[in-house]
Structures are given as structure tokens and as C-alpha cells.
Short mmCIF file of C-alpha atoms in Angstrom, two decimals:
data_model
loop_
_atom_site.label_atom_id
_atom_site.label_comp_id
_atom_site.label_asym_id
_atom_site.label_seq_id
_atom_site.Cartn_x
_atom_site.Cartn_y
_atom_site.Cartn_z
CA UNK A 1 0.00 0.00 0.00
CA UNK A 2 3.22 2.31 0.50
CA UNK A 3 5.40 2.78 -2.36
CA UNK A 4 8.67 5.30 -2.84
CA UNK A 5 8.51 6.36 -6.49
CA UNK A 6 11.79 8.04 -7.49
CA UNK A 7 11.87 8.63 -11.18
CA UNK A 8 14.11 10.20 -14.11
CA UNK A 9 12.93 11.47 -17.37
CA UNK A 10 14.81 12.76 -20.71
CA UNK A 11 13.15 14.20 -23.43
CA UNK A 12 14.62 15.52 -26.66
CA UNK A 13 12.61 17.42 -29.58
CA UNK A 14 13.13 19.07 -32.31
CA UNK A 15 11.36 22.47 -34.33
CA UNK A 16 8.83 22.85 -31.30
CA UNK A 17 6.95 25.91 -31.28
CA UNK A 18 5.37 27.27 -27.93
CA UNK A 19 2.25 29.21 -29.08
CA UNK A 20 1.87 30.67 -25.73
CA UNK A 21 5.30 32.84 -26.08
CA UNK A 22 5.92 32.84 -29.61
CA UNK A 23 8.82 30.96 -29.41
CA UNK A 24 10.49 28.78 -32.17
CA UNK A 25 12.71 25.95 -30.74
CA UNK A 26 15.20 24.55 -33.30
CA UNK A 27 15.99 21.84 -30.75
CA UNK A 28 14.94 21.57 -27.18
CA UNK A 29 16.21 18.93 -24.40
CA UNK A 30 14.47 18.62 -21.30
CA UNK A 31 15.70 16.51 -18.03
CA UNK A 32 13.16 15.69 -15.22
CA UNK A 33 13.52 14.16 -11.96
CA UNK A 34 11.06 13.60 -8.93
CA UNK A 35 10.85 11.67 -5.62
CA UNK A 36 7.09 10.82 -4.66
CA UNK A 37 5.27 8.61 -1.79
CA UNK A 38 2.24 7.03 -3.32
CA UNK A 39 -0.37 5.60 -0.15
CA UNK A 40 -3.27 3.48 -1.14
CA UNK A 41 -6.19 3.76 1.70
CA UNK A 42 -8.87 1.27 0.37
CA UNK A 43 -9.74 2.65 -2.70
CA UNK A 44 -8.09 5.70 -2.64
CA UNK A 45 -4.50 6.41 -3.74
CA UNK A 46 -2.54 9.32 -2.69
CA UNK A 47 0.28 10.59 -4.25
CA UNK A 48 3.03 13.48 -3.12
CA UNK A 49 5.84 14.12 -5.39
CA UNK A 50 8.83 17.19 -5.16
CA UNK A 51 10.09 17.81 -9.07
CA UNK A 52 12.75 19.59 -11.17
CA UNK A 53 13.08 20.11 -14.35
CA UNK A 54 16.41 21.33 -16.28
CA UNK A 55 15.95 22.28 -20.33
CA UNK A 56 18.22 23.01 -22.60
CA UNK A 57 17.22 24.75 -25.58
CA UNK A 58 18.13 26.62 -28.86
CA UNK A 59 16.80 28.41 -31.57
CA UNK A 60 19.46 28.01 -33.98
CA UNK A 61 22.84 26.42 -34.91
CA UNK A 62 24.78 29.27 -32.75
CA UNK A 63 23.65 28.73 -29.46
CA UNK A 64 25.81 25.93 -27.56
CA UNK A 65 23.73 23.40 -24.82
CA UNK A 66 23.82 24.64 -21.75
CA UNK A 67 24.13 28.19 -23.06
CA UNK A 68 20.76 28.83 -24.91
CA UNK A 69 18.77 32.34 -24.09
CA UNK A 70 15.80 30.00 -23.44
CA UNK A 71 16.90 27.41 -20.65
CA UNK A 72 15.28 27.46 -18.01
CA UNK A 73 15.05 25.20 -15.00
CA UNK A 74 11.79 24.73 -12.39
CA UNK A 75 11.92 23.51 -9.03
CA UNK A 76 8.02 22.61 -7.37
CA UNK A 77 5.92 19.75 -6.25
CA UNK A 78 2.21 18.24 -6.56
CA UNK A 79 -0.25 16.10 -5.24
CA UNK A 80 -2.23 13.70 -6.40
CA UNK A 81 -5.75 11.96 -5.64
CA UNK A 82 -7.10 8.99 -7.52
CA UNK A 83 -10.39 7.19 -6.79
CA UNK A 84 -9.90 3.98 -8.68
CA UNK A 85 -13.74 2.71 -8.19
CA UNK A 86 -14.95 5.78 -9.49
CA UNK A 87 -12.20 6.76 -12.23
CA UNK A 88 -11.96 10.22 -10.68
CA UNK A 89 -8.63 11.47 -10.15
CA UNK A 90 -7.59 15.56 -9.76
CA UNK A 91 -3.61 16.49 -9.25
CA UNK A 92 -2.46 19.68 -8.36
CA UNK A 93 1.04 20.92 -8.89
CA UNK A 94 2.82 24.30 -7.75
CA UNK A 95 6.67 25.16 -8.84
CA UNK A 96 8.84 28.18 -9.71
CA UNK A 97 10.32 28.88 -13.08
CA UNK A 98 13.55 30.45 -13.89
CA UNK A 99 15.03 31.32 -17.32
CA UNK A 100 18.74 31.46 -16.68
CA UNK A 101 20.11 33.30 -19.86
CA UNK A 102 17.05 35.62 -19.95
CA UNK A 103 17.33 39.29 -19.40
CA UNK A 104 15.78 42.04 -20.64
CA UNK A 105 17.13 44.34 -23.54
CA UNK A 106 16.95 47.09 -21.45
CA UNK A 107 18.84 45.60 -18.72
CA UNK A 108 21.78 44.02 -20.65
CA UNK A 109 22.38 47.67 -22.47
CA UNK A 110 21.53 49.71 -19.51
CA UNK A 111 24.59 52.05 -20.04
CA UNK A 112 23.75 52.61 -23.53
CA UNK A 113 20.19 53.55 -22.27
CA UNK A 114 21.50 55.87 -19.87
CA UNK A 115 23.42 58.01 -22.60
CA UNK A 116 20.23 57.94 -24.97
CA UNK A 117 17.53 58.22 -22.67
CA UNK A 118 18.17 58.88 -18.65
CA UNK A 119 14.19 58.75 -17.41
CA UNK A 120 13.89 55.08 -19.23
CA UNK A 121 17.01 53.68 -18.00
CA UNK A 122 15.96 55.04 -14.54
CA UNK A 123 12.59 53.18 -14.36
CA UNK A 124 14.66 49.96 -16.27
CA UNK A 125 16.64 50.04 -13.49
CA UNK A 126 14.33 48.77 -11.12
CA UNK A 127 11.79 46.96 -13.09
CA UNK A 128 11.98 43.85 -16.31
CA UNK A 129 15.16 42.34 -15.23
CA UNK A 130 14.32 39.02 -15.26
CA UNK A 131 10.78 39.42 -17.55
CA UNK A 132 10.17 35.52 -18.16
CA UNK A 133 10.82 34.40 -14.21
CA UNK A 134 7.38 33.42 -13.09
CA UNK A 135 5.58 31.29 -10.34
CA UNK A 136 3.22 28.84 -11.41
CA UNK A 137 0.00 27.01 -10.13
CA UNK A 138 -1.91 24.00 -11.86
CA UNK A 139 -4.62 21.60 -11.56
CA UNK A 140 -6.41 18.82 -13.31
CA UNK A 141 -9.34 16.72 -12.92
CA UNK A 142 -10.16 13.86 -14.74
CA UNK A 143 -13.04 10.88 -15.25
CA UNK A 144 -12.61 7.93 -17.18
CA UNK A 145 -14.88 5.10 -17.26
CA UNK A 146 -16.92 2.36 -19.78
CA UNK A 147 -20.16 2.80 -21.64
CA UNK A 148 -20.70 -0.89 -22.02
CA UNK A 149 -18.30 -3.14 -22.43
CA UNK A 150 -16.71 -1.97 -25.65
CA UNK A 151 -16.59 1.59 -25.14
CA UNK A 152 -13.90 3.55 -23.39
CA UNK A 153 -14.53 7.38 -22.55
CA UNK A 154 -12.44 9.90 -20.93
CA UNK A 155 -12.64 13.46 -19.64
CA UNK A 156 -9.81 16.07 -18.59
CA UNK A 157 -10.39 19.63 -16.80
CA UNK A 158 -6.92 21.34 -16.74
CA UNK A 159 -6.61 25.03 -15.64
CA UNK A 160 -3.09 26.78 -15.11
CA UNK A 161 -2.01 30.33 -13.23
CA UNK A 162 1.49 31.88 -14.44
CA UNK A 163 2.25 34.97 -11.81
CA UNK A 164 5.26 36.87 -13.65
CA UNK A 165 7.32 37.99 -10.86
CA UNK A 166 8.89 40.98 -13.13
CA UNK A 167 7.31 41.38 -15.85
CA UNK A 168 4.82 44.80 -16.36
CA UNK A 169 1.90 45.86 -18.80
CA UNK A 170 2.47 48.92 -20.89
CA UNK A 171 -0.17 51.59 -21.43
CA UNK A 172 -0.93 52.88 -24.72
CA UNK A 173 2.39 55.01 -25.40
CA UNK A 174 4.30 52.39 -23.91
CA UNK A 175 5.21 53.57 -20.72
CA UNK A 176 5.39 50.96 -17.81
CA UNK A 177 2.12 50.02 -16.24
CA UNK A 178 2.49 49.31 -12.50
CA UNK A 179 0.94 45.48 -13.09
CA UNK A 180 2.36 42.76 -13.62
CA UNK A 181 1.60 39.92 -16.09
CA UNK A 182 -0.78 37.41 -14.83
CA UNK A 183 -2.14 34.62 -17.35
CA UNK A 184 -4.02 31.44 -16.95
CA UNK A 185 -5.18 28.65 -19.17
CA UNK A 186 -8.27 26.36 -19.37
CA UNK A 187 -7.93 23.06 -21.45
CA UNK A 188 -10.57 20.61 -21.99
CA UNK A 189 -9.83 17.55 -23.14
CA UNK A 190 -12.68 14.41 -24.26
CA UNK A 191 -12.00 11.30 -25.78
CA UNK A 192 -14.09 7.84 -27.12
CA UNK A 193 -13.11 4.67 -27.96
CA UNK A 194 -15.14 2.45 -29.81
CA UNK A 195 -13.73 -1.62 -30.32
CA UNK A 196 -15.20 -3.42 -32.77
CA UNK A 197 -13.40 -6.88 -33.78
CA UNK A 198 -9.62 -6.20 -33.79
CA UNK A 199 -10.05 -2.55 -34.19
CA UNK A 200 -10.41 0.21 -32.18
CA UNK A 201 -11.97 3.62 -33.42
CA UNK A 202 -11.18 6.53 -31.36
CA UNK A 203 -12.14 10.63 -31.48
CA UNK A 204 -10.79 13.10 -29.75
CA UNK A 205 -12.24 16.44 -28.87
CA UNK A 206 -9.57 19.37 -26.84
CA UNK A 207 -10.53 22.82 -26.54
CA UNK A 208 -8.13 25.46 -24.64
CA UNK A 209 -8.69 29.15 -23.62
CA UNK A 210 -5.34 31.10 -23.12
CA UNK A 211 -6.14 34.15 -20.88
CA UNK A 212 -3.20 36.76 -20.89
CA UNK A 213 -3.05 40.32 -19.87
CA UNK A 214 -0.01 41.38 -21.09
CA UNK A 215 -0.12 44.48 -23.45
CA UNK A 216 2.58 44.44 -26.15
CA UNK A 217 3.57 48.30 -27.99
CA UNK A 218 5.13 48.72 -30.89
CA UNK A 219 6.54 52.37 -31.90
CA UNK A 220 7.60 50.91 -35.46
CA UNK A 221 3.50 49.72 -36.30
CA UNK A 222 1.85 52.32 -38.35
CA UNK A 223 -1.12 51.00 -37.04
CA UNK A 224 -1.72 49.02 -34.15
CA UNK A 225 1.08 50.49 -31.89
CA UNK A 226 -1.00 49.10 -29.18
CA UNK A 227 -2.31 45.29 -28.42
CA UNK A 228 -3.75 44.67 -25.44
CA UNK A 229 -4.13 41.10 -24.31
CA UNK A 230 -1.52 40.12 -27.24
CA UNK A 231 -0.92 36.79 -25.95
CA UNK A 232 -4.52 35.62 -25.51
CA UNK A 233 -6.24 33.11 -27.58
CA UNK A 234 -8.45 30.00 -28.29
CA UNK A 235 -8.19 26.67 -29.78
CA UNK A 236 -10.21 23.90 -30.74
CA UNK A 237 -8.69 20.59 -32.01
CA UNK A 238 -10.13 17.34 -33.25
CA UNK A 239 -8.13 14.18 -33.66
CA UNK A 240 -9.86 11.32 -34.94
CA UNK A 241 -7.95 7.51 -35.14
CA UNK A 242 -7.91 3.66 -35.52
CA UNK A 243 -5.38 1.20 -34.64
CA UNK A 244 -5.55 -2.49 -36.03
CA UNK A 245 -4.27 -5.64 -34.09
CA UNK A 246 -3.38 -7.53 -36.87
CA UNK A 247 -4.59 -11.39 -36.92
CA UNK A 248 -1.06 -13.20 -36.07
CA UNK A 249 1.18 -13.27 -33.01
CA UNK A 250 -1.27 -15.21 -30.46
CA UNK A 251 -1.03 -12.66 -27.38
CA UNK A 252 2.05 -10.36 -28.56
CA UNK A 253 -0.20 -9.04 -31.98
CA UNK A 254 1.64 -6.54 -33.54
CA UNK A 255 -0.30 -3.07 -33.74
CA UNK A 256 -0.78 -0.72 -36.63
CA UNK A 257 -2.07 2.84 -36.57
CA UNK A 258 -3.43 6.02 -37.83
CA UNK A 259 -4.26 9.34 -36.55
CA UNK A 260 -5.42 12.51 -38.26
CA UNK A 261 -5.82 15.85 -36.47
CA UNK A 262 -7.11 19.06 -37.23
CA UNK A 263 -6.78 22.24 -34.95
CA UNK A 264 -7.82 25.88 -35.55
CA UNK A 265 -6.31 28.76 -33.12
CA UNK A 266 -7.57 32.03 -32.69
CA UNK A 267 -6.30 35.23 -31.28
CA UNK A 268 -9.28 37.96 -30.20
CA UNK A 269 -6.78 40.94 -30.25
CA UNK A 270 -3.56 40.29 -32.15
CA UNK A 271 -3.67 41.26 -35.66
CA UNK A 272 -1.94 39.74 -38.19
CA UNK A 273 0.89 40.39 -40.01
CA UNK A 274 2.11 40.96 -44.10
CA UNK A 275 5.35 39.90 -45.06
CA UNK A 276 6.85 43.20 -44.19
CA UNK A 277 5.60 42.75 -40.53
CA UNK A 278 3.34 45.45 -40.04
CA UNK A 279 0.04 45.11 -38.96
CA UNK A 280 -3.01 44.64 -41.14
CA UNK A 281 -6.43 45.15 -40.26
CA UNK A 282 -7.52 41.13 -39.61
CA UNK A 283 -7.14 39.50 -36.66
CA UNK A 284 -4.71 36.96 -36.78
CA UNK A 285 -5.82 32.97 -36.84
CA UNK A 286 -3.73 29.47 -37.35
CA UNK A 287 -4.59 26.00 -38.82
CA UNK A 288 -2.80 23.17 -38.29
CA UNK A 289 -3.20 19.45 -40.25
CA UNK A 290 -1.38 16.35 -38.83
CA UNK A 291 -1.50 12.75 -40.00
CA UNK A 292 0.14 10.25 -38.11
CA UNK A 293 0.70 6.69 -39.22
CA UNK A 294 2.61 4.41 -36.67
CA UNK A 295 2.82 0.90 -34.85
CA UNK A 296 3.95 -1.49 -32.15
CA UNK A 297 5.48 -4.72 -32.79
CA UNK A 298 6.05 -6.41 -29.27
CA UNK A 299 9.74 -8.29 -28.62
CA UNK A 300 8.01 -9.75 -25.10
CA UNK A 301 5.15 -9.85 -23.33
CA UNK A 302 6.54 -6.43 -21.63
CA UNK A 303 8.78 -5.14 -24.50
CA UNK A 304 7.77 -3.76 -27.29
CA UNK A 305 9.25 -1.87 -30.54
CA UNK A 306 7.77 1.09 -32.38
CA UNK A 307 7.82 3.05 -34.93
CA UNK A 308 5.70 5.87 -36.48
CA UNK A 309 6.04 8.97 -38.76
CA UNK A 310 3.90 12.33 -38.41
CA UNK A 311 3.50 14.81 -41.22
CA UNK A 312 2.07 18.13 -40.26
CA UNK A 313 0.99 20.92 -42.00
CA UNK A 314 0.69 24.79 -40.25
CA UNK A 315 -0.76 27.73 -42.06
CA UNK A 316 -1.78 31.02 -41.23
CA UNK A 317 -2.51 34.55 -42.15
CA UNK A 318 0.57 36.08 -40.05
CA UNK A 319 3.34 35.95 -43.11
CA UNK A 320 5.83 37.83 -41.51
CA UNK A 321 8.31 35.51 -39.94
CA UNK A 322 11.78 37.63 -38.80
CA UNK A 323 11.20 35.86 -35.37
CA UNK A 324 8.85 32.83 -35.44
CA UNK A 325 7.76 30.45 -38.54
CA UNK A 326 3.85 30.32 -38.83
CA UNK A 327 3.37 28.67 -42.19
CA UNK A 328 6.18 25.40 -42.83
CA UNK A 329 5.67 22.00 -42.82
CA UNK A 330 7.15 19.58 -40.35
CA UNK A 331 7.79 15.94 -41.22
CA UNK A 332 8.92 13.99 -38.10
CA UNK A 333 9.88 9.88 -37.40
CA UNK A 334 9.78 8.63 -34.28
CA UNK A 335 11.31 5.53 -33.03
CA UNK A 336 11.71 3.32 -29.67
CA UNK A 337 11.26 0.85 -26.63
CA UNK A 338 7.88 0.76 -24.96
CA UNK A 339 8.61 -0.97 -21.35
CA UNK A 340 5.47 -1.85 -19.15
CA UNK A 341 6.54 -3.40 -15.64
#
């Protein structure tokens, strides 16, 4: 009923774009490790876990590991409830986050600043050293259960707080605001899946809500100097699949699959871009198409090979792309060991 659960992760990527900063990751390693207790009583399982993560990232060639403007390291813990008879289980984790490359503009040329303009490099001074450096705050609840005996559903509430701890709004000429950045996220997430012979349909319904109240302003725009809420935005994404156990291999069948996926992202305030990067007048909205095709082929009755390869497709009416690609297609294979013990 008591079990120590001290576990290591490693996880390498590559071209991974995070929508909620506009950031572009050429490559991106990220190292996790976390001590936990886990305590059943009866049916109910508790779990308490202290984390850390270390990435390592880079958005091109010329940054070295270890050394990219984007690493970042968070230190934090979470706990965890699962009722097993009901299929209800709710987390909910709270850790600090610390870029350690990241600094301001203002505050790595502060004595240029002061020879061009004193009053800015005065107020610089003291605020936006370490904009990125935030405290975070999330929890999730989830349901799973059957709808006879062939039907699987599941259900995921997820909502997220990020409290920048120097970070400030600007007003509409761009002075500093006296508050801070504050943003939080709602993601719900559905799925069904439907067996029928030796295949299993599945759909997949996620919708997230990106709440931001950071104001961006821009002296170059002609229009549009001034975005409030520029980081805010909605998505809806559907991801329908089947996998086939194919008829040979008694209990080790090998697996074959395929997933499509659409999503479609908007953004209430931002506007997008022309190829120049100045502003037009429509608001500025993403699609994305993915097709996956993949499969298992199991070495053991706990080992198993696989293999799959993901095309995907992103489009959208921002064409200017000096800092982040929003139209490119990404063509990925993935390969590996799945372990159950």
C-alpha cells in the first residue's frame, strides 16, 4: 500500500513551437527528476511528489547546450488523488520557473540607455530584469470510465495560473504600467473509444482558452502600436484515429495505426501580419493538419518496438516571420522501446 517512487525522465525534440510565447525551438532537451510517496487507503490512492526540471534549448545552430537564451530550470511539487472505483482522479502541482540566460534588452544595455535616454534607463533600473521568471500554479481533474463493455470514454479539466514575478503591462504610449503579467489557461480535453473486432476507433475532442493580460507596444507599427491582451487566444482541435491488431502473433499481436488531427487557433486581439511585418487590419488565426501513421510490434510480453512517422501541415494569415515560422511544414519519425513493468 506504500510505495517510494523516485523517477528520471529525458526528453529531446526538435522544431517545437510554444504558441503561448511565440517561441520557435530549433531543438529543445528537457531533463526531469522527482521523488514521490504514493499511499493506497482502500480505494483511494494518494500521491506526493517534489520535481525539477532542467531544459536546454536553442533556436538556432549558434547557441551551444547549456548556453541557450531559453533554458530554463523549475523547481516545485504536486499532489495527487485517484479514486480507482470511481475513475476520478484531480492532481495539483505548484513550482517556480527560472530562465537562466534571460534578461531584458533594457537591462543588458543599460549604459547605452543611460546616454540615450536617462528617465527610461531610470525606471529599467528597477523593473523587467528578469521578464520571463514566473511562479506557477496547476490543476487537473479527470473521469474515465466504460459505456458498455466496448466503449472507453475519458474526460480532462486542466486550468493553469502563471504569476510573472517581473514582468509589467504597458499603457498605450508604452510607458510601464504598475501590473504585472498574470495569465491562466483552461484546457478541456474528451476522448471515445469504440472496439469493434480487432479494431479500435477513437475521437478526440480538446478545446483550450489562453487568458493573458499582457499588453505588447510597438513604436515601429503604423497602425496598431497598441495590443492589449496580445498573448490571448483560443483553440479547438479534433483528432480522430484507428489502430488495427493484426490477426497473427497469439497474445504479442503486432499493432498498426493512424491518426489525423485538425486544430484551428484564434487570437481575439492580435492582428496579423504581411510579409513586411506590419500590422493589417484582420485579426490573426492558425490552422494546423497532422497525419500520423505508426505501430507497435512487441519483442516480449513487456517489451515492445515502435515506430511511427507524423507529417504536419501549419498555415496562417501572419506571413511575416523575422522571429517565429507560422506557415512550414514539419515531417517527423519517431522511433523506440515501450517498457510496461
Amino acid at each position: 500500500n506504500s510505495v517510494l517512487l523516485p523517477i528520471y525522465g529525458f526528453k529531446g525534440s526538435m522544431y517545437n513551437q510554444v504558441v503561448e510565447e511565440d517561441i520557435f525551438y530549433e531543438s529543445e532537451l528537457v531533463s526531469t527528476g522527482s521523488l514521490g510517496f504514493k499511499q493506497r487507503f482502500g480505494g483511494t490512492e494518494t500521491r506526493i511528489a517534489f520535481d525539477a526540471d532542467y531544459a536546454f534549448t536553442s533556436q538556432s545552430a549558434n547557441e551551444k547546450l547549456g548556453d541557450g537564451l531559453y533554458d530554463y530550470r523549475d523547481f516545485g511539487g504536486r499532489l495527487g488523488l485517484a479514486w480507482k472505483d470511481a475513475g476520478l482522479t484531480t492532481t495539483v502541482r505548484m513550482y517556480r520557473r527560472s530562465y537562466l540566460h534571460y534578461f531584458s534588452l533594457a537591462a543588458s544595455n543599460l549604459a547605452l540607455l543611460e546616454q540615450q535616454n536617462p528617465a527610461a534607463a531610470a525606471e529599467a533600473a528597477n523593473r523587467e530584469q528578469r521578464p520571463k521568471d514566473f511562479d506557477g500554479t496547476e490543476a487537473s481533474f479527470g473521469w474515465s470510465g466504460q459505456a458498455g463493455s466496448s466503449v472507453g470514454l475519458r474526460a480532462t479539466y486542466a486550468a493553469g495560473l502563471r504569476a510573472y514575478r517581473d514582468r509589467y503591462l504597458r499603457t498605450e504610449t508604452g510607458a510601464f504600467s504598475d501590473t504585472k503579467r498574470l495569465d491562466h489557461v483552461h484546457q478541456f480535453t474528451t476522448r471515445c473509444d469504440w472496439t469493434v473486432g480487432h479494431v479500435v476507433y477513437g475521437a478526440g475532442l480538446d478545446g483550450l482558452f489562453n487568458v493573458s493580460n499582457l499588453s505588447e507596444y510597438d513604436s515601429q507599427q503604423a497602425v496598431h502600436a497598441f495590443i492589449p491582451h496580445y498573448f490571448q487566444y483560443w483553440s479547438a482541435q479534433v483528432t480522430p484515429s484507428a489502430t488495427w491488431r493484426l490477426p497473427w502473433g497469439g497474445d504479442r499481436r503486432p499493432l498498426v495505426s493512424l491518426t489525423t488531427g485538425f486544430l484551428y487557433r484564434a487570437f481575439p486581439f492580435r492582428y496579423a501580419t504581411d510579409a513586411a511585418g506590419a500590422y493589417t487590419d484582420e485579426l490573426q488565426s492558425d490552422q494546423e493538419y497532422s497525419v500520423t501513421v505508426g505501430g507497435a510490434y512487441p519483442l516480449a510480453k513487456w517489451l515492445a518496438a515502435t515506430l511511427s512517422s507524423e507529417s504536419r501541415f501549419v498555415r496562417s494569415n501572419a506571413k511575416s516571420e523575422r522571429y517565429v515560422q507560422t506557415n512550414y511544414e514539419l515531417y517527423t519519425v519517431y522511433a523506440g522501446l515501450h517498457a510496461t513493468y
